[in-house]
Amino acid sequence: MANTGKITVIGGGLAGCEAAWQAAQRGVGVTLVEMKPLTFSPAHEMAQLGELVCSNSLRSNAVDSAAGLLKEEMRLLDSLVMRAADRTAVPAGKALAVDRQRFAAQLTAAIESHPLITVCRQEAVRIPETTDGPVILAAGPLLSGPLAEHLRTLTGDAHLAFYDAIAPIVDADSLDLEVIYRKSRWDEEGPGDYLNCPMDREQYERFVGLFGTAQTVPLHAFEDPKYFEGCLPIEVMAARGLETLRYGPMKPVGLAHPVTGELAYAVVQLRMENREGTAYNLVGFQTKLTYPEQQRIFRTIPGLERAVFLRLGSIHRNTFVCAPRVLDASLQLHRCPGLFIAGQLSGVEGYIESAAMGLLAGGNAARMALGEEVAIPPADTAHGALICHLMASDPAHFQPSNVNFGLFPPLAGRKIPRKMRGQVRAEQALQRIRQWRRLFSEDQEEGSSSSLNPQ
């Protein structure tokens, strides 16, 4: 594998690992700077690269959904994150969820064993000059103070911030399986991949009422809570009205009891956290309640009366740049050509979206290091739709977004039934990404010799 050019990647999360992999697979030398285990952010605890700090779910794996389509495009573009996710998947119905320990181990082994990647375990307090080669900042939404201030200086614009909450995890052995039943939403056959805690109306209304007087972790005086609508704390949703949770994470639709056929008034779902099934995540129960309040309130859920919490929920601040104001379509900073912003810092939300921005930044940084033009994905692909969101959003009201079909250009031609639109979009997008891959990944297959450690 020829070693031509070099780049620096700051941050060893999903975006940083993906960016480093993409560049190295193109024959470009990479220095990956990661502060763990010397320093940890408030939300991290593992020394390994690619740590998942919130849910272990990467959302839908169905290709006719926007999230599933993005994953399939990433697979076609030789995504390291998708290789690791597919090899460490745990049962989760139509979603792709992973064993987070094995997932991080896979990513770490692949990055550390790549002949063109050097992992430097130290905290970056400044962004390197791009005169020595392109730089990819993928330090994540919790990047350290000095680095954040340096980025603020380079952008010439204040950061925007919102707050992302983490859901609790419970020990499977502490669950009451005489009350809880196994079923995936709408699945009529098979045992199902989710555990379901049913509530009648009285139980539900009593449960929602508990949030009214519950204590939450106070924010610092300088913090202004701007919650991401796709990941609201459970208590924030409860405060929006009595029925809000029944139309959100506690929706009972499609979850009739497999034996009695009874449909509960509301349902709390638990998703397998690891491959062994010894731990379960409370789906949609991200929270900023104090630890004692979490245990008090969540143990009123039927089947969780004696729950042992392996991890309680918490909240942390996320930071991102105002992409439509400071970035170009290749994710380079306008004021500093050669500096790419990847991951959640770029203004996307979600594990896979962050990794996808790392994939694009890594590939284009490598192209730049090799003296080639950057390549922008077509707008009617999932990758391109995310780039369009970053570029075309109103800067005055910019907020991060998960991938969704609302970001895509309108479907042209004949009128397509609503149920078929996802499939049609997927077929078109995958055809387009295969064509674009020849440009974006040219010479990659010829130069690539490293493979993901299957252990």
GROMACS .gro file of N, CA, C and O in nm, residues 58-166:
model
  436
   58LEU      N    1  -2.857   0.153   1.654
   58LEU     CA    2  -2.824   0.237   1.540
   58LEU      C    3  -2.950   0.262   1.455
   58LEU      O    4  -2.940   0.300   1.340
   59ARG      N    5  -3.064   0.235   1.515
   59ARG     CA    6  -3.195   0.257   1.452
   59ARG      C    7  -3.222   0.159   1.338
   59ARG      O    8  -3.157   0.057   1.326
   60SER      N    9  -3.318   0.191   1.254
   60SER     CA   10  -3.370   0.096   1.157
   60SER      C   11  -3.263   0.044   1.061
   60SER      O   12  -3.176   0.117   1.016
   61ASN      N   13  -3.276  -0.085   1.030
   61ASN     CA   14  -3.186  -0.149   0.934
   61ASN      C   15  -3.259  -0.176   0.802
   61ASN      O   16  -3.200  -0.232   0.709
   62ALA      N   17  -3.386  -0.136   0.795
   62ALA     CA   18  -3.465  -0.159   0.674
   62ALA      C   19  -3.424  -0.058   0.567
   62ALA      O   20  -3.427   0.062   0.591
   63VAL      N   21  -3.390  -0.108   0.450
   63VAL     CA   22  -3.336  -0.020   0.346
   63VAL      C   23  -3.439   0.078   0.293
   63VAL      O   24  -3.402   0.182   0.235
   64ASP      N   25  -3.569   0.053   0.313
   64ASP     CA   26  -3.670   0.147   0.266
   64ASP      C   27  -3.700   0.256   0.370
   64ASP      O   28  -3.792   0.335   0.354
   65SER      N   29  -3.621   0.261   0.477
   65SER     CA   30  -3.624   0.372   0.571
   65SER      C   31  -3.499   0.456   0.546
   65SER      O   32  -3.398   0.407   0.495
   66ALA      N   33  -3.503   0.583   0.584
   66ALA     CA   34  -3.389   0.671   0.560
   66ALA      C   35  -3.266   0.624   0.638
   66ALA      O   36  -3.154   0.624   0.586
   67ALA      N   37  -3.287   0.582   0.763
   67ALA     CA   38  -3.174   0.536   0.844
   67ALA      C   39  -3.115   0.407   0.788
   67ALA      O   40  -2.992   0.389   0.784
   68GLY      N   41  -3.201   0.316   0.744
   68GLY     CA   42  -3.152   0.192   0.686
   68GLY      C   43  -3.082   0.215   0.553
   68GLY      O   44  -2.983   0.149   0.521
   69LEU      N   45  -3.134   0.309   0.474
   69LEU     CA   46  -3.071   0.342   0.347
   69LEU      C   47  -2.932   0.400   0.368
   69LEU      O   48  -2.837   0.364   0.297
   70LEU      N   49  -2.918   0.487   0.467
   70LEU     CA   50  -2.785   0.544   0.496
   70LEU      C   51  -2.686   0.434   0.531
   70LEU      O   52  -2.570   0.435   0.486
   71LYS      N   53  -2.730   0.337   0.610
   71LYS     CA   54  -2.642   0.225   0.646
   71LYS      C   55  -2.599   0.147   0.522
   71LYS      O   56  -2.482   0.109   0.508
   72GLU      N   57  -2.695   0.121   0.432
   72GLU     CA   58  -2.662   0.043   0.313
   72GLU      C   59  -2.566   0.120   0.222
   72GLU      O   60  -2.475   0.061   0.163
   73GLU      N   61  -2.585   0.250   0.211
   73GLU     CA   62  -2.491   0.331   0.134
   73GLU      C   63  -2.351   0.323   0.195
   73GLU      O   64  -2.250   0.313   0.124
   74MET      N   65  -2.344   0.328   0.328
   74MET     CA   66  -2.215   0.321   0.395
   74MET      C   67  -2.148   0.186   0.370
   74MET      O   68  -2.026   0.178   0.353
   75ARG      N   69  -2.227   0.080   0.370
   75ARG     CA   70  -2.169  -0.051   0.339
   75ARG      C   71  -2.108  -0.051   0.200
   75ARG      O   72  -1.999  -0.105   0.177
   76LEU      N   73  -2.177   0.011   0.104
   76LEU     CA   74  -2.125   0.017  -0.033
   76LEU      C   75  -1.998   0.101  -0.041
   76LEU      O   76  -1.917   0.083  -0.132
   77LEU      N   77  -1.980   0.193   0.054
   77LEU     CA   78  -1.863   0.280   0.054
   77LEU      C   79  -1.754   0.230   0.149
   77LEU      O   80  -1.665   0.305   0.189
   78ASP      N   81  -1.758   0.100   0.182
   78ASP     CA   82  -1.654   0.036   0.264
   78ASP      C   83  -1.644   0.098   0.403
   78ASP      O   84  -1.536   0.133   0.450
   79SER      N   85  -1.757   0.114   0.470
   79SER     CA   86  -1.758   0.173   0.603
   79SER      C   87  -1.705   0.076   0.708
   79SER      O   88  -1.755  -0.036   0.722
   80LEU      N   89  -1.608   0.120   0.784
   80LEU     CA   90  -1.556   0.042   0.896
   80LEU      C   91  -1.661   0.028   1.006
   80LEU      O   92  -1.678  -0.079   1.065
   81VAL      N   93  -1.733   0.137   1.033
   81VAL     CA   94  -1.834   0.134   1.138
   81VAL      C   95  -1.942   0.032   1.106
   81VAL      O   96  -1.987  -0.043   1.194
   82MET      N   97  -1.984   0.024   0.980
   82MET     CA   98  -2.087  -0.072   0.944
   82MET      C   99  -2.034  -0.215   0.951
   82MET      O  100  -2.107  -0.307   0.989
   83ARG      N  101  -1.909  -0.237   0.913
   83ARG     CA  102  -1.851  -0.372   0.927
   83ARG      C  103  -1.856  -0.415   1.073
   83ARG      O  104  -1.897  -0.528   1.106
   84ALA      N  105  -1.812  -0.326   1.162
   84ALA     CA  106  -1.809  -0.359   1.305
   84ALA      C  107  -1.950  -0.380   1.358
   84ALA      O  108  -1.975  -0.471   1.439
   85ALA      N  109  -2.044  -0.295   1.316
   85ALA     CA  110  -2.182  -0.305   1.365
   85ALA      C  111  -2.246  -0.436   1.321
   85ALA      O  112  -2.311  -0.505   1.399
   86ASP      N  113  -2.229  -0.472   1.195
   86ASP     CA  114  -2.288  -0.596   1.144
   86ASP      C  115  -2.231  -0.719   1.214
   86ASP      O  116  -2.302  -0.818   1.234
   87ARG      N  117  -2.105  -0.712   1.251
   87ARG     CA  118  -2.041  -0.829   1.314
   87ARG      C  119  -2.067  -0.838   1.464
   87ARG      O  120  -2.038  -0.942   1.524
   88THR      N  121  -2.119  -0.732   1.524
   88THR     CA  122  -2.144  -0.735   1.669
   88THR      C  123  -2.291  -0.709   1.700
   88THR      O  124  -2.326  -0.670   1.812
   89ALA      N  125  -2.379  -0.733   1.603
   89ALA     CA  126  -2.521  -0.705   1.620
   89ALA      C  127  -2.585  -0.796   1.723
   89ALA      O  128  -2.546  -0.912   1.740
   90VAL      N  129  -2.684  -0.742   1.794
   90VAL     CA  130  -2.767  -0.818   1.887
   90VAL      C  131  -2.911  -0.809   1.837
   90VAL      O  132  -2.947  -0.717   1.763
   91PRO      N  133  -2.997  -0.906   1.873
   91PRO     CA  134  -3.136  -0.902   1.825
   91PRO      C  135  -3.207  -0.774   1.866
   91PRO      O  136  -3.203  -0.733   1.981
   92ALA      N  137  -3.271  -0.707   1.768
   92ALA     CA  138  -3.343  -0.583   1.795
   92ALA      C  139  -3.453  -0.561   1.693
   92ALA      O  140  -3.477  -0.449   1.649
   93GLY      N  141  -3.521  -0.668   1.651
   93GLY     CA  142  -3.627  -0.654   1.554
   93GLY      C  143  -3.574  -0.603   1.421
   93GLY      O  144  -3.475  -0.653   1.368
   94LYS      N  145  -3.637  -0.499   1.368
   94LYS     CA  146  -3.595  -0.442   1.241
   94LYS      C  147  -3.484  -0.338   1.258
   94LYS      O  148  -3.438  -0.280   1.160
   95ALA      N  149  -3.443  -0.315   1.381
   95ALA     CA  150  -3.336  -0.220   1.407
   95ALA      C  151  -3.201  -0.291   1.408
   95ALA      O  152  -3.194  -0.414   1.418
   96LEU      N  153  -3.095  -0.213   1.397
   96LEU     CA  154  -2.960  -0.265   1.412
   96LEU      C  155  -2.905  -0.215   1.544
   96LEU      O  156  -2.879  -0.095   1.562
   97ALA      N  157  -2.893  -0.305   1.641
   97ALA     CA  158  -2.834  -0.274   1.771
   97ALA      C  159  -2.710  -0.359   1.788
   97ALA      O  160  -2.699  -0.467   1.729
   98VAL      N  161  -2.616  -0.310   1.866
   98VAL     CA  162  -2.487  -0.379   1.879
   98VAL      C  163  -2.453  -0.404   2.025
   98VAL      O  164  -2.504  -0.338   2.115
   99ASP      N  165  -2.366  -0.502   2.044
   99ASP     CA  166  -2.302  -0.522   2.173
   99ASP      C  167  -2.193  -0.416   2.183
   99ASP      O  168  -2.093  -0.422   2.112
  100ARG      N  169  -2.212  -0.316   2.266
  100ARG     CA  170  -2.124  -0.199   2.262
  100ARG      C  171  -1.979  -0.232   2.299
  100ARG      O  172  -1.888  -0.170   2.246
  101GLN      N  173  -1.958  -0.330   2.386
  101GLN     CA  174  -1.821  -0.368   2.421
  101GLN      C  175  -1.749  -0.430   2.301
  101GLN      O  176  -1.636  -0.394   2.267
  102ARG      N  177  -1.816  -0.526   2.237
  102ARG     CA  178  -1.755  -0.592   2.121
  102ARG      C  179  -1.741  -0.495   2.003
  102ARG      O  180  -1.645  -0.502   1.927
  103PHE      N  181  -1.838  -0.407   1.988
  103PHE     CA  182  -1.834  -0.308   1.880
  103PHE      C  183  -1.711  -0.220   1.895
  103PHE      O  184  -1.634  -0.200   1.799
  104ALA      N  185  -1.689  -0.166   2.014
  104ALA     CA  186  -1.572  -0.081   2.037
  104ALA      C  187  -1.442  -0.159   2.019
  104ALA      O  188  -1.343  -0.107   1.966
  105ALA      N  189  -1.442  -0.286   2.062
  105ALA     CA  190  -1.322  -0.368   2.047
  105ALA      C  191  -1.289  -0.390   1.900
  105ALA      O  192  -1.171  -0.389   1.860
  106GLN      N  193  -1.391  -0.412   1.818
  106GLN     CA  194  -1.369  -0.431   1.675
  106GLN      C  195  -1.308  -0.306   1.612
  106GLN      O  196  -1.212  -0.314   1.535
  107LEU      N  197  -1.366  -0.191   1.642
  107LEU     CA  198  -1.314  -0.066   1.585
  107LEU      C  199  -1.171  -0.040   1.631
  107LEU      O  200  -1.085  -0.002   1.551
  108THR      N  201  -1.146  -0.059   1.760
  108THR     CA  202  -1.013  -0.033   1.813
  108THR      C  203  -0.909  -0.123   1.748
  108THR      O  204  -0.801  -0.078   1.708
  109ALA      N  205  -0.941  -0.252   1.736
  109ALA     CA  206  -0.846  -0.346   1.675
  109ALA      C  207  -0.818  -0.310   1.530
  109ALA      O  208  -0.702  -0.316   1.485
  110ALA      N  209  -0.921  -0.273   1.456
  110ALA     CA  210  -0.902  -0.240   1.314
  110ALA      C  211  -0.817  -0.116   1.297
  110ALA      O  212  -0.727  -0.112   1.212
  111ILE      N  213  -0.842  -0.014   1.377
  111ILE     CA  214  -0.766   0.112   1.366
  111ILE      C  215  -0.622   0.092   1.411
  111ILE      O  216  -0.526   0.134   1.342
  112GLU      N  217  -0.603   0.028   1.526
  112GLU     CA  218  -0.467   0.014   1.579
  112GLU      C  219  -0.380  -0.080   1.496
  112GLU      O  220  -0.257  -0.070   1.500
  113SER      N  221  -0.440  -0.171   1.421
  113SER     CA  222  -0.363  -0.265   1.342
  113SER      C  223  -0.339  -0.219   1.198
  113SER      O  224  -0.265  -0.283   1.124
  114HIS      N  225  -0.402  -0.108   1.158
  114HIS     CA  226  -0.385  -0.063   1.020
  114HIS      C  227  -0.243  -0.008   1.001
  114HIS      O  228  -0.198   0.076   1.079
  115PRO      N  229  -0.171  -0.051   0.899
  115PRO     CA  230  -0.031  -0.010   0.881
  115PRO      C  231  -0.012   0.138   0.854
  115PRO      O  232   0.099   0.190   0.874
  116LEU      N  233  -0.117   0.209   0.811
  116LEU     CA  234  -0.101   0.351   0.780
  116LEU      C  235  -0.164   0.443   0.885
  116LEU      O  236  -0.168   0.565   0.866
  117ILE      N  237  -0.211   0.386   0.995
  117ILE     CA  238  -0.272   0.468   1.101
  117ILE      C  239  -0.187   0.460   1.227
  117ILE      O  240  -0.155   0.352   1.276
  118THR      N  241  -0.149   0.576   1.280
  118THR     CA  242  -0.079   0.587   1.407
  118THR      C  243  -0.173   0.651   1.508
  118THR      O  244  -0.222   0.762   1.485
  119VAL      N  245  -0.201   0.581   1.617
  119VAL     CA  246  -0.289   0.633   1.721
  119VAL      C  247  -0.204   0.702   1.827
  119VAL      O  248  -0.115   0.641   1.886
  120CYS      N  249  -0.230   0.828   1.849
  120CYS     CA  250  -0.156   0.908   1.947
  120CYS      C  251  -0.249   0.940   2.064
  120CYS      O  252  -0.345   1.016   2.048
  121ARG      N  253  -0.222   0.882   2.180
  121ARG     CA  254  -0.309   0.898   2.296
  121ARG      C  255  -0.267   1.022   2.375
  121ARG      O  256  -0.185   1.017   2.466
  122GLN      N  257  -0.323   1.135   2.339
  122GLN     CA  258  -0.299   1.259   2.411
  122GLN      C  259  -0.414   1.356   2.383
  122GLN      O  260  -0.486   1.339   2.284
  123GLU      N  261  -0.432   1.453   2.470
  123GLU     CA  262  -0.539   1.550   2.451
  123GLU      C  263  -0.495   1.661   2.357
  123GLU      O  264  -0.390   1.722   2.377
  124ALA      N  265  -0.573   1.686   2.254
  124ALA     CA  266  -0.546   1.796   2.163
  124ALA      C  267  -0.608   1.923   2.220
  124ALA      O  268  -0.727   1.925   2.251
  125VAL      N  269  -0.529   2.027   2.235
  125VAL     CA  270  -0.581   2.153   2.287
  125VAL      C  271  -0.586   2.260   2.179
  125VAL      O  272  -0.643   2.368   2.200
  126ARG      N  273  -0.526   2.231   2.063
  126ARG     CA  274  -0.534   2.321   1.949
  126ARG      C  275  -0.551   2.238   1.822
  126ARG      O  276  -0.512   2.121   1.817
  127ILE      N  277  -0.608   2.299   1.722
  127ILE     CA  278  -0.624   2.233   1.593
  127ILE      C  279  -0.498   2.257   1.512
  127ILE      O  280  -0.456   2.373   1.496
  128PRO      N  281  -0.433   2.154   1.461
  128PRO     CA  282  -0.307   2.172   1.388
  128PRO      C  283  -0.325   2.257   1.262
  128PRO      O  284  -0.434   2.267   1.206
  129GLU      N  285  -0.215   2.318   1.219
  129GLU     CA  286  -0.216   2.393   1.093
  129GLU      C  287  -0.236   2.294   0.978
  129GLU      O  288  -0.189   2.180   0.982
  130THR      N  289  -0.304   2.339   0.875
  130THR     CA  290  -0.331   2.252   0.760
  130THR      C  291  -0.219   2.258   0.656
  130THR      O  292  -0.229   2.194   0.552
  131THR      N  293  -0.114   2.335   0.684
  131THR     CA  294  -0.003   2.344   0.589
  131THR      C  295   0.072   2.212   0.576
  131THR      O  296   0.136   2.186   0.473
  132ASP      N  297   0.064   2.128   0.679
  132ASP     CA  298   0.130   1.998   0.675
  132ASP      C  299   0.039   1.886   0.626
  132ASP      O  300   0.077   1.769   0.628
  133GLY      N  301  -0.080   1.920   0.585
  133GLY     CA  302  -0.176   1.821   0.538
  133GLY      C  303  -0.313   1.847   0.595
  133GLY      O  304  -0.327   1.916   0.698
  134PRO      N  305  -0.418   1.795   0.533
  134PRO     CA  306  -0.554   1.816   0.583
  134PRO      C  307  -0.572   1.768   0.726
  134PRO      O  308  -0.505   1.674   0.772
  135VAL      N  309  -0.663   1.834   0.797
  135VAL     CA  310  -0.696   1.800   0.935
  135VAL      C  311  -0.846   1.774   0.944
  135VAL      O  312  -0.925   1.848   0.885
  136ILE      N  313  -0.883   1.668   1.014
  136ILE     CA  314  -1.025   1.637   1.037
  136ILE      C  315  -1.053   1.649   1.186
  136ILE      O  316  -0.994   1.578   1.267
  137LEU      N  317  -1.140   1.742   1.222
  137LEU     CA  318  -1.180   1.758   1.362
  137LEU      C  319  -1.306   1.676   1.384
  137LEU      O  320  -1.414   1.708   1.334
  138ALA      N  321  -1.290   1.566   1.458
  138ALA     CA  322  -1.401   1.476   1.488
  138ALA      C  323  -1.402   1.449   1.638
  138ALA      O  324  -1.422   1.336   1.682
  139ALA      N  325  -1.379   1.555   1.715
  139ALA     CA  326  -1.364   1.541   1.859
  139ALA      C  327  -1.495   1.518   1.931
  139ALA      O  328  -1.497   1.496   2.052
  140GLY      N  329  -1.607   1.524   1.859
  140GLY     CA  330  -1.735   1.494   1.920
  140GLY      C  331  -1.798   1.616   1.983
  140GLY      O  332  -1.735   1.722   2.000
  141PRO      N  333  -1.924   1.604   2.022
  141PRO     CA  334  -1.998   1.716   2.078
  141PRO      C  335  -1.955   1.754   2.219
  141PRO      O  336  -2.004   1.851   2.274
  142LEU      N  337  -1.865   1.676   2.279
  142LEU     CA  338  -1.815   1.706   2.413
  142LEU      C  339  -1.668   1.745   2.408
  142LEU      O  340  -1.594   1.722   2.503
  143LEU      N  341  -1.623   1.802   2.298
  143LEU     CA  342  -1.482   1.836   2.285
  143LEU      C  343  -1.438   1.928   2.398
  143LEU      O  344  -1.516   2.005   2.452
  144SER      N  345  -1.310   1.915   2.435
  144SER     CA  346  -1.257   1.982   2.553
  144SER      C  347  -1.258   2.133   2.537
  144SER      O  348  -1.259   2.187   2.425
  145GLY      N  349  -1.254   2.206   2.650
  145GLY     CA  350  -1.263   2.350   2.652
  145GLY      C  351  -1.166   2.423   2.562
  145GLY      O  352  -1.207   2.504   2.477
  146PRO      N  353  -1.034   2.400   2.575
  146PRO     CA  354  -0.938   2.471   2.489
  146PRO      C  355  -0.958   2.444   2.341
  146PRO      O  356  -0.946   2.535   2.260
  147LEU      N  357  -0.990   2.321   2.307
  147LEU     CA  358  -1.013   2.286   2.167
  147LEU      C  359  -1.141   2.354   2.116
  147LEU      O  360  -1.145   2.403   2.003
  148ALA      N  361  -1.242   2.358   2.200
  148ALA     CA  362  -1.366   2.425   2.162
  148ALA      C  363  -1.343   2.574   2.140
  148ALA      O  364  -1.396   2.632   2.045
  149GLU      N  365  -1.263   2.635   2.226
  149GLU     CA  366  -1.235   2.777   2.210
  149GLU      C  367  -1.155   2.805   2.083
  149GLU      O  368  -1.177   2.906   2.015
  150HIS      N  369  -1.061   2.713   2.051
  150HIS     CA  370  -0.984   2.731   1.928
  150HIS      C  371  -1.076   2.720   1.806
  150HIS      O  372  -1.065   2.798   1.711
  151LEU      N  373  -1.169   2.625   1.810
  151LEU     CA  374  -1.263   2.611   1.700
  151LEU      C  375  -1.351   2.735   1.689
  151LEU      O  376  -1.381   2.783   1.579
  152ARG      N  377  -1.394   2.787   1.802
  152ARG     CA  378  -1.475   2.908   1.802
  152ARG      C  379  -1.400   3.023   1.733
  152ARG      O  380  -1.456   3.100   1.655
  153THR      N  381  -1.271   3.033   1.762
  153THR     CA  382  -1.189   3.137   1.700
  153THR      C  383  -1.181   3.118   1.549
  153THR      O  384  -1.191   3.215   1.473
  154LEU      N  385  -1.165   2.992   1.506
  154LEU     CA  386  -1.151   2.965   1.363
  154LEU      C  387  -1.281   2.986   1.287
  154LEU      O  388  -1.281   3.029   1.172
  155THR      N  389  -1.393   2.955   1.349
  155THR     CA  390  -1.521   2.971   1.280
  155THR      C  391  -1.564   3.116   1.275
  155THR      O  392  -1.638   3.156   1.184
  156GLY      N  393  -1.521   3.195   1.374
  156GLY     CA  394  -1.566   3.333   1.379
  156GLY      C  395  -1.712   3.344   1.416
  156GLY      O  396  -1.776   3.446   1.394
  157ASP      N  397  -1.767   3.238   1.471
  157ASP     CA  398  -1.909   3.235   1.503
  157ASP      C  399  -1.929   3.156   1.631
  157ASP      O  400  -1.857   3.061   1.657
  158ALA      N  401  -2.026   3.196   1.711
  158ALA     CA  402  -2.053   3.123   1.835
  158ALA      C  403  -2.110   2.985   1.803
  158ALA      O  404  -2.181   2.967   1.706
  159HIS      N  405  -2.077   2.890   1.887
  159HIS     CA  406  -2.135   2.756   1.873
  159HIS      C  407  -2.281   2.757   1.917
  159HIS      O  408  -2.323   2.843   1.994
  160LEU      N  409  -2.352   2.659   1.866
  160LEU     CA  410  -2.486   2.633   1.917
  160LEU      C  411  -2.477   2.509   2.004
  160LEU      O  412  -2.395   2.422   1.981
  161ALA      N  413  -2.563   2.500   2.106
  161ALA     CA  414  -2.555   2.385   2.196
  161ALA      C  415  -2.694   2.333   2.225
  161ALA      O  416  -2.791   2.409   2.232
  162PHE      N  417  -2.707   2.202   2.243
  162PHE     CA  418  -2.829   2.140   2.290
  162PHE      C  419  -2.790   2.032   2.388
  162PHE      O  420  -2.671   2.009   2.412
  163TYR      N  421  -2.886   1.966   2.448
  163TYR     CA  422  -2.857   1.872   2.554
  163TYR      C  423  -2.911   1.734   2.519
  163TYR      O  424  -3.027   1.720   2.484
  164ASP      N  425  -2.826   1.634   2.528
  164ASP     CA  426  -2.860   1.498   2.487
  164ASP      C  427  -2.857   1.408   2.609
  164ASP      O  428  -2.757   1.406   2.681
  165ALA      N  429  -2.964   1.338   2.638
  165ALA     CA  430  -2.974   1.259   2.760
  165ALA      C  431  -2.955   1.110   2.732
  165ALA      O  432  -2.981   1.062   2.623
  166ILE      N  433  -2.906   1.039   2.832
  166ILE     CA  434  -2.873   0.897   2.822
  166ILE      C  435  -2.978   0.815   2.898
  166ILE      O  436  -3.019   0.851   3.008
   0.00000   0.00000   0.00000
